[in-house]
Each structure stands twice: as C-alpha cells, then as structure tokens.
mmCIF file of C-alpha atoms in Angstrom:
data_model
loop_
_atom_site.group_PDB
_atom_site.id
_atom_site.type_symbol
_atom_site.label_atom_id
_atom_site.label_comp_id
_atom_site.label_asym_id
_atom_site.label_seq_id
_atom_site.Cartn_x
_atom_site.Cartn_y
_atom_site.Cartn_z
ATOM 1 C CA MET A 8 0.000 0.000 0.000
ATOM 2 C CA LYS A 9 1.342 3.422 -0.934
ATOM 3 C CA LYS A 10 1.609 5.638 2.105
ATOM 4 C CA SER A 11 0.097 9.077 1.871
ATOM 5 C CA ILE A 12 2.535 11.754 2.946
ATOM 6 C CA ILE A 13 -0.423 14.045 3.595
ATOM 7 C CA THR A 14 -1.953 11.623 6.092
ATOM 8 C CA GLN A 15 1.432 11.141 7.774
ATOM 9 C CA LYS A 16 1.835 14.913 8.069
ATOM 10 C CA ILE A 17 -1.656 15.283 9.565
ATOM 11 C CA ILE A 18 -0.854 12.620 12.147
ATOM 12 C CA ALA A 19 2.525 14.234 12.882
ATOM 13 C CA LYS A 20 0.959 17.677 13.287
ATOM 14 C CA ALA A 21 -1.644 16.280 15.693
ATOM 15 C CA PHE A 22 1.127 14.669 17.732
ATOM 16 C CA LYS A 23 3.156 17.903 17.796
ATOM 17 C CA ASP A 24 0.061 19.861 18.817
ATOM 18 C CA LEU A 25 -0.595 17.465 21.693
ATOM 19 C CA MET A 26 3.046 17.729 22.788
ATOM 20 C CA GLN A 27 2.553 21.470 23.303
ATOM 21 C CA SER A 28 0.474 20.830 26.405
ATOM 22 C CA ASN A 29 1.053 17.173 27.322
ATOM 23 C CA ALA A 30 3.962 15.004 28.325
ATOM 24 C CA TYR A 31 5.048 12.458 25.727
ATOM 25 C CA HIS A 32 4.071 9.471 27.882
ATOM 26 C CA GLN A 33 0.588 10.919 28.479
ATOM 27 C CA ILE A 34 -0.259 10.939 24.774
ATOM 28 C CA SER A 35 -1.927 7.853 23.365
ATOM 29 C CA VAL A 36 -2.463 6.807 19.775
ATOM 30 C CA SER A 37 -6.170 7.431 20.361
ATOM 31 C CA ASP A 38 -5.399 11.006 21.468
ATOM 32 C CA ILE A 39 -3.293 11.611 18.370
ATOM 33 C CA MET A 40 -5.896 10.254 15.995
ATOM 34 C CA GLN A 41 -8.766 12.046 17.718
ATOM 35 C CA THR A 42 -6.845 15.312 17.357
ATOM 36 C CA ALA A 43 -6.095 14.458 13.723
ATOM 37 C CA LYS A 44 -9.790 13.602 13.184
ATOM 38 C CA ILE A 45 -8.798 10.317 11.587
ATOM 39 C CA ARG A 46 -9.905 6.867 12.716
ATOM 40 C CA ARG A 47 -7.496 5.240 15.165
ATOM 41 C CA GLN A 48 -6.668 2.186 13.038
ATOM 42 C CA THR A 49 -5.270 4.425 10.282
ATOM 43 C CA PHE A 50 -2.313 5.235 12.545
ATOM 44 C CA TYR A 51 -1.114 1.645 12.212
ATOM 45 C CA ASN A 52 -1.223 1.819 8.429
ATOM 46 C CA TYR A 53 1.665 4.278 8.679
ATOM 47 C CA PHE A 54 3.432 3.719 11.982
ATOM 48 C CA GLN A 55 3.956 0.753 14.293
ATOM 49 C CA ASN A 56 4.040 2.931 17.397
ATOM 50 C CA GLN A 57 4.681 6.451 18.672
ATOM 51 C CA GLU A 58 8.456 5.983 18.598
ATOM 52 C CA GLU A 59 8.279 5.272 14.876
ATOM 53 C CA LEU A 60 6.094 8.371 14.418
ATOM 54 C CA LEU A 61 8.673 10.412 16.309
ATOM 55 C CA SER A 62 11.501 9.116 14.095
ATOM 56 C CA TRP A 63 9.418 9.876 11.018
ATOM 57 C CA ILE A 64 8.864 13.455 12.229
ATOM 58 C CA PHE A 65 12.614 13.976 12.700
ATOM 59 C CA GLU A 66 13.536 12.505 9.353
ATOM 60 C CA ASN A 67 10.736 14.152 7.406
ATOM 61 C CA ASP A 68 10.966 17.628 8.948
ATOM 62 C CA PHE A 69 14.730 17.850 8.716
ATOM 63 C CA ALA A 70 14.833 16.261 5.270
ATOM 64 C CA GLU A 71 12.419 18.924 4.027
ATOM 65 C CA LEU A 72 14.292 21.712 5.773
ATOM 66 C CA ILE A 73 17.861 20.770 5.034
ATOM 67 C CA ASN A 74 18.432 17.928 2.637
ATOM 68 C CA ASP A 75 15.668 18.740 0.136
ATOM 69 C CA ASN A 76 16.478 22.457 0.021
ATOM 70 C CA LEU A 77 20.264 22.499 0.149
ATOM 71 C CA ASP A 78 20.639 22.924 -3.591
ATOM 72 C CA TYR A 79 18.002 25.663 -3.866
ATOM 73 C CA TYR A 80 18.899 28.071 -1.095
ATOM 74 C CA GLY A 81 22.208 29.470 -0.041
ATOM 75 C CA TRP A 82 23.476 28.071 3.224
ATOM 76 C CA GLN A 83 22.724 31.301 5.078
ATOM 77 C CA ASN A 84 19.046 31.157 4.095
ATOM 78 C CA GLU A 85 18.975 27.471 4.929
ATOM 79 C CA LEU A 86 20.432 28.198 8.370
ATOM 80 C CA LEU A 87 17.832 30.877 9.015
ATOM 81 C CA LEU A 88 15.001 28.557 7.920
ATOM 82 C CA LEU A 89 16.236 25.863 10.288
ATOM 83 C CA LEU A 90 16.557 28.229 13.250
ATOM 84 C CA CYS A 91 13.082 29.680 12.621
ATOM 85 C CA TYR A 92 11.609 26.172 12.355
ATOM 86 C CA LEU A 93 13.208 25.209 15.670
ATOM 87 C CA ASP A 94 11.874 28.406 17.268
ATOM 88 C CA GLU A 95 8.358 27.652 16.020
ATOM 89 C CA ASN A 96 8.542 24.103 17.380
ATOM 90 C CA GLN A 97 10.560 24.871 20.489
ATOM 91 C CA ILE A 98 8.265 23.270 23.078
ATOM 92 C CA PHE A 99 8.126 20.068 21.038
ATOM 93 C CA TYR A 100 11.918 19.878 20.767
ATOM 94 C CA GLN A 101 12.422 20.811 24.441
ATOM 95 C CA LYS A 102 10.501 17.674 25.323
ATOM 96 C CA ILE A 103 12.197 15.570 22.663
ATOM 97 C CA PHE A 104 15.686 16.376 23.933
ATOM 98 C CA VAL A 105 14.614 15.126 27.368
ATOM 99 C CA ILE A 106 12.894 11.894 26.297
ATOM 100 C CA ASP A 107 14.869 10.764 23.239
ATOM 101 C CA LYS A 108 18.636 10.516 23.660
ATOM 102 C CA ASN A 109 19.007 9.342 20.037
ATOM 103 C CA PHE A 110 17.615 12.633 18.798
ATOM 104 C CA GLU A 111 20.728 14.551 19.822
ATOM 105 C CA HIS A 112 22.871 12.355 17.559
ATOM 106 C CA PHE A 113 20.380 12.798 14.713
ATOM 107 C CA PHE A 114 20.401 16.565 15.343
ATOM 108 C CA LEU A 115 24.207 16.624 15.182
ATOM 109 C CA ILE A 116 24.193 14.802 11.831
ATOM 110 C CA GLN A 117 21.746 17.358 10.420
ATOM 111 C CA TRP A 118 24.080 20.181 11.449
ATOM 112 C CA GLU A 119 26.976 18.346 9.804
ATOM 113 C CA ASN A 120 24.937 18.072 6.571
ATOM 114 C CA LEU A 121 24.252 21.794 6.605
ATOM 115 C CA LEU A 122 27.885 22.675 7.329
ATOM 116 C CA ASP A 123 29.053 20.392 4.551
ATOM 117 C CA LYS A 124 26.893 22.540 2.275
ATOM 118 C CA VAL A 125 28.572 25.673 3.657
ATOM 119 C CA ILE A 126 31.992 24.339 2.639
ATOM 120 C CA PHE A 127 30.719 23.151 -0.744
ATOM 121 C CA ASP A 128 29.215 26.588 -1.485
ATOM 122 C CA GLN A 129 32.371 28.339 -0.333
ATOM 123 C CA GLU A 130 34.586 26.133 -2.468
ATOM 124 C CA LYS A 131 32.608 27.144 -5.567
ATOM 125 C CA LYS A 132 33.213 30.833 -4.773
ATOM 126 C CA SER A 133 36.943 30.722 -4.095
ATOM 127 C CA ASP A 134 40.169 29.395 -5.542
ATOM 128 C CA TYR A 135 40.876 27.416 -2.404
ATOM 129 C CA HIS A 136 40.410 23.641 -2.548
ATOM 130 C CA TRP A 137 39.552 22.135 0.806
ATOM 131 C CA SER A 138 41.163 18.823 1.721
ATOM 132 C CA ASP A 139 38.904 16.069 3.041
ATOM 133 C CA LEU A 140 40.549 16.440 6.450
ATOM 134 C CA GLU A 141 39.859 20.206 6.531
ATOM 135 C CA LYS A 142 36.240 19.704 5.447
ATOM 136 C CA SER A 143 35.702 16.998 8.023
ATOM 137 C CA PHE A 144 37.297 19.023 10.807
ATOM 138 C CA ILE A 145 35.419 22.269 10.227
ATOM 139 C CA CYS A 146 32.092 20.485 9.699
ATOM 140 C CA ARG A 147 32.375 18.209 12.722
ATOM 141 C CA TYR A 148 33.857 20.876 15.012
ATOM 142 C CA ASN A 149 31.243 23.488 14.191
ATOM 143 C CA ALA A 150 28.375 21.007 14.065
ATOM 144 C CA ALA A 151 29.184 19.892 17.607
ATOM 145 C CA ALA A 152 29.382 23.488 18.839
ATOM 146 C CA ILE A 153 26.228 24.644 17.041
ATOM 147 C CA CYS A 154 24.343 21.525 18.104
ATOM 148 C CA ALA A 155 25.268 22.139 21.744
ATOM 149 C CA ILE A 156 24.374 25.841 21.694
ATOM 150 C CA THR A 157 21.071 25.332 19.864
ATOM 151 C CA ARG A 158 20.146 22.420 22.147
ATOM 152 C CA GLU A 159 20.864 24.581 25.192
ATOM 153 C CA SER A 160 18.871 27.482 23.742
ATOM 154 C CA ILE A 161 15.918 25.200 22.980
ATOM 155 C CA ILE A 162 15.925 23.696 26.467
ATOM 156 C CA ARG A 163 16.142 27.156 28.070
ATOM 157 C CA GLY A 164 13.418 28.548 25.806
ATOM 158 C CA ASN A 165 15.676 31.167 24.186
ATOM 159 C CA SER A 166 15.149 32.383 20.656
ATOM 160 C CA LEU A 167 17.339 30.614 18.129
ATOM 161 C CA GLU A 168 16.828 33.231 15.455
ATOM 162 C CA LYS A 169 18.988 35.552 17.551
ATOM 163 C CA LEU A 170 21.892 33.110 17.106
ATOM 164 C CA TYR A 171 21.748 33.442 13.338
ATOM 165 C CA SER A 172 24.169 36.344 12.857
ATOM 166 C CA GLN A 173 26.585 34.948 15.443
ATOM 167 C CA ILE A 174 26.726 31.555 13.709
ATOM 168 C CA VAL A 175 27.113 33.113 10.254
ATOM 169 C CA ASN A 176 29.894 35.446 11.414
ATOM 170 C CA LEU A 177 31.720 32.635 13.171
ATOM 171 C CA LEU A 178 31.570 30.348 10.128
ATOM 172 C CA LEU A 179 32.679 33.070 7.725
ATOM 173 C CA ALA A 180 35.616 33.971 9.994
ATOM 174 C CA GLN A 181 36.713 30.353 10.226
ATOM 175 C CA ILE A 182 36.441 29.905 6.470
ATOM 176 C CA LYS A 183 38.673 32.958 5.938
ATOM 177 C CA ILE A 184 41.279 31.477 8.286
ATOM 178 C CA PHE A 185 41.385 28.215 6.351
ATOM 179 C CA GLU A 186 41.488 29.948 2.983
ATOM 180 C CA SER A 187 44.316 32.335 3.864
#
C-alpha cells in the first residue's frame, strides 16, 4: 500500500500539537488520531508505534528543511530557515531532547549536513580547494558546537533566530582562516 505523505503529516501535526500541552508518555495513539480527526486504526497503516512516528517526524521535517532544500537556497538562508523552524517548534523539541537521547545524535548529523553545504558553497566561490581532512574538521567541530548551543537554547526557551548572525559570522571567519 502506498503511504500518503499528507496523512502522515496530519498525524505528525496532531502529535506535535498534543506535545505542546502534554507530556510524551501521556499521549496515546487514540489522542493523536482524535486530534487528527482520523480513525485510530489508520495510525497503524503508517506507523507501528509512537516511537516510529517520532523518528518519522525527525527525518521528514529535517529532510524537508535541510536535505531537500540544500541545492536551492544558499546556506545562510537554509540556516535561518532551520533556526526559525526550531523556534516555532521549540516546546516540542524541548521535550524531545529530554525523552529521546538518540535525537541529539540525529540533530548533530543534520548540522553536519548543513555545514558540509557551507563548505561546498564556499569552495565554488573561491580558488581554495579544501582537503577532506579540513572539510571533516570544520564540519564536525562546528556542528558539535552549534548543536550544543542550539540544544541549550531550545531547552532554556531562548530564541534561536537571535543566534543566526553569530553563527554566520563565526563560520565566515573560520572559512577565511582556512582559505588564507
């Protein structure tokens, strides 16, 4: 059976909406489907359980934000889109960081993907050719730092959009150091 992305998104939105005012463990499949206004059994056509729904949300949301758009937007616009998305869904991600330890690793990988795009875009603009070691270092180093600072900001309820210019300036300064 072909899975409808629209139905999956409706279920995911209902789950996110419920997470705004409920703890993860207090939300049942029945609650999700009642909020989605879809019969309960339909949930199981798409997901085995709530953990699978949660993984789907991570993969789908970040794939749409980062991986699907990397070739269309410059990295600075992509960064801003990601930070705004995280701000809009801050309560959801505050709870996710507490209940799902695997999410932090997933989050780190998404930052690495975005930073890899930063280096790729920069390489097209300059005469400098980055070695694999340099690319790996700057992506992994900055991804870890940005992941930690955004995670902390989410948990504390601080605006991530305010980090935008600081992250951009830091990355541009580091790129200049490598290229000189």
